[in-house]
Each structure stands twice: as C-alpha cells, then as structure tokens.
Amino acid sequence: DMYVDWVDLWSGIQKFSSAIYFSTLGKKIPGIEDAKLQQMPIKSPEHFHANLESFVKKIHHWRKSHYRVLLIVSTEERGNRLVEFLRGNDIPAQYEKSISGRLKLGNCIVTKGSLETGLEYPGYKLAVYTDFEIYGKKRIGRRVGRTEQQVHLTERDLTIGDYVVHVNHGIGQYLGVETLEVQKTHKDYLLIRFAGKDRLYVPTDQIDMLQRYVGVNDQPPKLSKLGGGEWTRVKRRVKESVQEMAQGLLDLYAVREATEGFNYPPDSPWQQEFEDAFPYEETPDQIRAIEEVKRDMEKPKPMDRLLCGDVGYGKTEVAIRAAFKAVSIGKQVAVLVPTTILAQQHNRTFTERFENYPVTIGVLSRFQSATQQKKIIKGLKSGVVDIVIGTHRLLSKDIEYHDLGLVVVDEEQRFGVAQKERLKEICKNVDVLTLSATPIPRTLHMAMVGVRDMSLIETPPEDRFPIRTYVLEWNDETIIQAITRELSRQGQVYFVYNRIQGIESMYRRLQEMVPDAKIALAHGQMDENRLEQVMLDFYNGEYDILLCTTIIETGMDISNVNTLVIYDADHLGLAQLYQLRGRVGRSNRVAYAYFTYRRDKILTEDAEKRLQAIKEFSELGSGIKIAMRDLEIRGAGNILGPEQHGFISSVGFELYCRLLDEAIKKLKGEVSHKIPEPMLDLSVDAYIGDSYISDPKQKVEFYKKMAAVKTLEEAVELEVEFEDRFGDLPDSVRNLLLVTQIKVLARGVGIASIFTDKGMYVIRMLPGIICEREKYNALVRSFRGRVGYTHKRNPQVKIKVRGLSDFEALTLLKQVLEGMK
C-alpha cells in the first residue's frame, strides 16, 4: 500500500506490547518486538545537541527511505516546540491533535499520546519515536483537572449552625437547604436566620453572596436585623476605616515596586531542555504557577510570590525551575528550610534534577561537620557554590554570597520573628519565592489583598487517595489493629510522641503491644550522625515503626509509610497536625491517620475544634482551608493592628479583606468593569431533590460548583460528575444543569435578565448592547411562530413556551441564545 489509515495505525500502536494489530488487516505482524529503536538517553548538557543532531539525521534517513514517521509526545506544547525545531532543520513536520485522514509515505507527523518506547518496522516502512528516544526520559502522566478551576481561599462546605455574612444583608446563621414551591415550581434555597425572628431564603444561584464568618476571636457575632439601614451603616464605617489601612499597604506596595531588582532574560534553550527532562506531566495549575514565577523574575523589581499547594502537589518543581533560571545566568540560589530532615530531602531532589548540569549544590545544617560547613561558606562567598540548601544556619551573620539572585523559603510559618527580620535584610533586592501548604494568617491576608502575589496548585497527583482520618480516645486494641494491618501489607508506620522525657517508656510500651515489629527511635536531641543513620535505615525499610517527635513534620517523603498514629494529638496545632498527616498517603495505597487523646480527658474548646477540623478536612487539597480554619479558631488577632479589631468583628474577615481590596484598587486608580450577572427567573422545577442527594453539605458543594461554572465545557463536565457519582439524572437536576448552561450563554451574549411572563420567556439585553437586526430577523425565521423580537431602545426577545415541558422550554431557550451569539 502507498499509505496506512491513521485511525487503524493509532489503534494498532495503542495495543502495542510485543506485536501490533491493525484492525483493517486483522492479523498479527510478527517480529516487531525485535525492531525497537535505539534509545538515546541524555548523558550531559554537552551531549544534548549531539543527540538531537543524531535524531534529525535519523528522520532525514527515514524520509529519504520513504518511511512513515510518527513522533509521539506527552503534551501539545512539547509537540509544537518539536515541530518548530524540525522545520528549522528542513523537515516539513506537522502537528496533528487527532489521528484522522492518511499517513502517507515520507510524512513526518507529531501527535500527543502515550507509548512506552518507539519502534521500527521495515516491512511496513514505519518508524515511531517517543519522548524516551527524543529526550532520554519517559514522562509519567498526572491526572489533569479543569484548567480554569479556581477555589476561593475561604471556600468550605457550610455546616448547619455556621455563622455567615450575606454581602447585602449582614451576619446571619446558616440553617440548611430547603426546597420550596413558588408559583407551582420547586427550587432549593439556603435558609439564613437573622436577629429576632427574621429569616432569609437565599436562592442557590446566589450562593456566592454568602461568606463564612471569621472574627477576631471565638465569640459568636451579633446577628444583623433584616431591613433598615443598620448593615449599610456598618459597611460604610468599615469602608471609611480601611482607607488609612489601604494607604499604608499601598505605600508598602509602592516601596516594593520602586525597589530595583534584577530582571532575568527570557528562557534559554537550556531552560526548555531542563524542563523537558522533568519525568512527570505538569498539571495546568502547576504550569500556570511556573509561568507566573518566571514572569516575576523577568521584571526589573524583586519578586515576592507565595506559592500554596498541598504536600506532593509539585511546589518543589516550581522552585527548581526558578533556581535553574537563576543559576543559568550565574546567579546564586538559597533554599531556606525549617528542619535538617527537609534540607536532606531537598538536597536529594535538587541533586537528582541537576545531575546532568554543571551546577554545584551545597547543604548547610547540623548534619554537616564544621569542616564541610566551612568549605560551603567559602564556596558561597567565591561563587563556586551555585545552590545552597539549609536551615536557619543560612541566616547567620558569617554567610556571604558572591551574587545571590533567588531565595526560596519553604514552610515560612516555621520561622520565628527574629529569623524573618534577618531574612528581610538578606532579601532587600533579591527575588523571593515562599512555598507553603498552610500559610500563616498574615501571609494569607497579604496575598488576599494583593500586597503579595500568590499562586495556587490544586491538582492532586495521579492515583492519590484521601487519607482516612480517625479522631479517637487512646485504645490499645485499636492501635494494635491499625499497626498490624499496615505491617501485614509490608508497609511502615509513623508513631508520633512529642515529649522526649517519656519517649523511652512509650518505646517499651509499643514493643509490648507489637512484639514482632522492629521499632526505631528518633528525636531532635539525638546525636546528628545517629539520627541521620536511623532515618536512613527506616527509609531503607530496616525498621517497621518510627517512634519519633514532630521532627518528621516536614521533609519525610517515604511512599511505603501509610499509617500514622499521634499520641496526645490535642497538644498540637492545626497546621502541625495537617503537615504530619501529609507524611502518609504519598503513594497509590489507601493511608490511615489516627489522632488520639487520652481516655476520659476533657478537651479544651480550641483543641476540640482543631481535631474536628483535621477530621473534617480529609479530602485532597485542604491546606488553604486548614489555614483559614486555623485563622478562625485563633481569631484574626492583631494581624492588622488592634485598632481594626472592632471593624473585622462587625463584618467578618473575608468581607473586611474584600472592602480593603476595593479601597486599594480605588487608590491605585484600577477601575473594575465587571459585567453584571444575568438574572434568571424561569418558572421551572430546577433543584437537587433529597431522593437524589440527601446530604445537605454535598448539595451545597454542587451548588457552589454550578455557581463557579464559566464555560459550556465545564457545565458538561459537571453533568458527567453528577451521573458518575449519583446515577441517572432526575428531571429536576437535568433542568438545573440546563439552567447553568443557559446562564453561561446569557453571560456571553450580554443579557441583563430572562424572566417568565404569560407563557413566554422574555429576554432583556444589558444597556448599551448593540443588536444586529439581521441576526434577530434570522432567529425569528428559524423559530417561526415561537420567537418574536421587538427593536426598541431596550430590545427584547420573546419565546413562546406555553404547552412545552420544562426541559423542552429550557432547550428551546438554549437554542435561541446560541443563535444570538
């Protein structure tokens, strides 16, 4: 044959193991397992171009031999770069998103896909290359979430009894979701109790008007009265109070903007090659964070960016790419970490990523001898050391840099006031990237009001499961069962006992409880060499249980440890508990965390709230929510100064931040031109019935998701999620999802409102929207007898829906809106 059908070719390649089957031929092609292409792993940067030249020569050879050449890459971005590179080398390659049409002899096609290795089959004149042959490493895919998915910092499923702030009506108490019949149609409403007997039913499509109340302490707030001008007066007083605060923050922002930093050049080819060597598929929000960091580095002012993401979500890779950008032009990088164990962990990761590049990495912590430390300090001053990873030792007065360009601070909340002040001195004209899973309240606030830049990584790694979390009284039998279950699946256990005084007696007690287990002991007062050896032995699987203090809170990354037991968990802070839980569940096994407190002990109110929060936030990606709950438990405190306490109490932390943000934007002259949301008043049954989803918290979760939908694609994804989790859609839910799509279309067309009037849907446009009369005349012709159009100062479209079912009426409305685009 002169060509092969691409669809059949692709289906065959996807089935490749030791042979290929083509669906049209229906027969096995023997011998192909012996025809794999020679691998071309990258040995060093100097060899990279030589390998690419060899690859280009191969492609020229195949094309001269009239071979069909198919290049399979992991991402579209990488594919487009490869096409550009090949065309620059006189190879007319082209990128195809999907396999359709014909693959002719001599063609060179690049496409996105997944295949272990390339292959060559001379009998069929076919050559297939993958990432492995081109770049020397396989790419491991990650589950990709929605690109535009943004979770609000304070988003949390509402629980009955929670205090909330309604932007227009004030502070109330959430009482649950109720289905009401209004004008013979059913809809869901969120019931809010206000002062006295006042009640407000908030339509679920206005859920974004509600915010969770966070005050300055744990005292319940005063509920607002509905009606009257009290809430308006409170908001006006707060707006006036934030003016001075906004000016102060703006001055701080202006100082930062005026500070002269170093602007890095755009990415070099080496940067692209380094990033291509990353063995995982980047998630959309990881790519966005990387671009934001590099864009900041290319500006002439110092970067000050906060990067939030849960443990294992890829924050370190973002920092590594920023570090490469710095060292590639001769700048030095300092990575500041809170513990020696995390320093060792980062050292392993950085060394592995930079192994093929001429970059010198040093570590400064108590694990290094005085001689080693002296050598590294000397190397930093002379410029021999490019990247230094260290604990607070990096903040010592004797540390001098040859040309420091970037400081990466991991887990900022673990450093004290004095250390942060010293850090400010070092970082006056230097780019700073702060990594955190649970940022401290002040840092979070600075990011929320725009004084610090912030990036979020929210997509979990592939095959990661939520950690099964138990909060319970200490019980020997339960703990023995938990440990035995983990050991029976050849796993390991962390046992956290955070008091060095009694840790030896706990060691003996554990040995009695599980006599067959090998137990290692680790705490911060041990000799450095002994501690390092214990950690290494546990890492290598020589012990079953690591009995330790909270020294494992950061840095321990052992995928075989998937059970955590904490003794006296009520003594630890919420962020600490969250970080400790993040030490397990780092593989595709289900992990277990047991937070225990002593039998018959009466917990303090704060301790009870912390343990409840850690149990509640067990889903993936809860770091930001934990930080906000920590803020709620401890109160907003004096992060904004004592004079602001009363104002935060009167409107809640989130609304205060929003008003402050508006004041800052006003002073900066940034005018927001937000298009009003279309108001929909459609007489249809559109709600989530209890027979479909009975849990009120899950209902609220999905109403939030619907309110956040911005595109039709997202609406379709949400419909798939509904069916996947809860089964076939009842009519009321199908209508609700259709209303969500209608809202998206209405927003795009510029519609002010759609309401029902005498058996018709009436569509009104936003003021100033210019209507193309011909387009509307065409609509009238297309839906003859159903659609009418009046061309006035405020034009209207009327749709007759009398006699149609709710679903039919909504479908017709959707079709009309699509015609108005």
XYZ file of N, CA and C in Angstrom, residues 336-337 364-366 373-374 377 390-399 401 419:
60
model
N 15.866 28.040 51.921
C 15.788 28.050 53.382
C 14.668 27.124 53.848
N 15.016 26.150 54.706
C 14.046 25.158 55.187
C 14.077 25.126 56.712
N 23.734 23.190 54.149
C 24.193 23.721 55.432
C 23.173 23.374 56.513
N 23.518 22.419 57.371
C 22.668 22.055 58.500
C 23.557 21.374 59.524
N 22.986 20.963 60.640
C 23.815 20.348 61.675
C 24.271 18.948 61.294
N 30.978 22.600 56.535
C 30.279 23.885 56.547
C 31.215 25.018 56.128
N 32.443 24.967 56.640
C 33.423 25.999 56.311
C 33.690 26.029 54.809
N 30.610 27.556 53.001
C 30.549 29.007 53.227
C 31.576 29.729 52.350
N 19.632 24.975 53.184
C 19.984 24.946 54.589
C 18.876 25.378 55.512
N 19.115 25.141 56.785
C 18.192 25.549 57.834
C 18.495 27.005 58.207
N 18.057 27.437 59.412
C 18.295 28.820 59.834
C 19.786 29.153 59.878
N 20.655 28.155 59.725
C 22.109 28.401 59.635
C 22.417 29.367 58.493
N 21.568 29.351 57.444
C 21.766 30.256 56.302
C 21.598 31.726 56.690
N 20.927 31.958 57.831
C 20.652 33.337 58.253
C 21.756 33.903 59.154
N 22.786 33.097 59.411
C 23.885 33.542 60.280
C 24.653 34.691 59.632
N 25.272 35.518 60.484
C 25.988 36.709 60.011
C 27.217 36.358 59.167
N 27.783 35.146 59.370
C 29.016 34.806 58.651
C 28.776 34.323 57.221
N 27.496 34.234 56.807
C 27.185 33.768 55.447
C 27.219 34.959 54.487
N 27.333 35.923 50.196
C 27.119 35.371 48.858
C 27.924 36.152 47.833
N 14.151 35.523 62.937
C 14.643 34.912 61.693
C 14.044 35.609 60.476
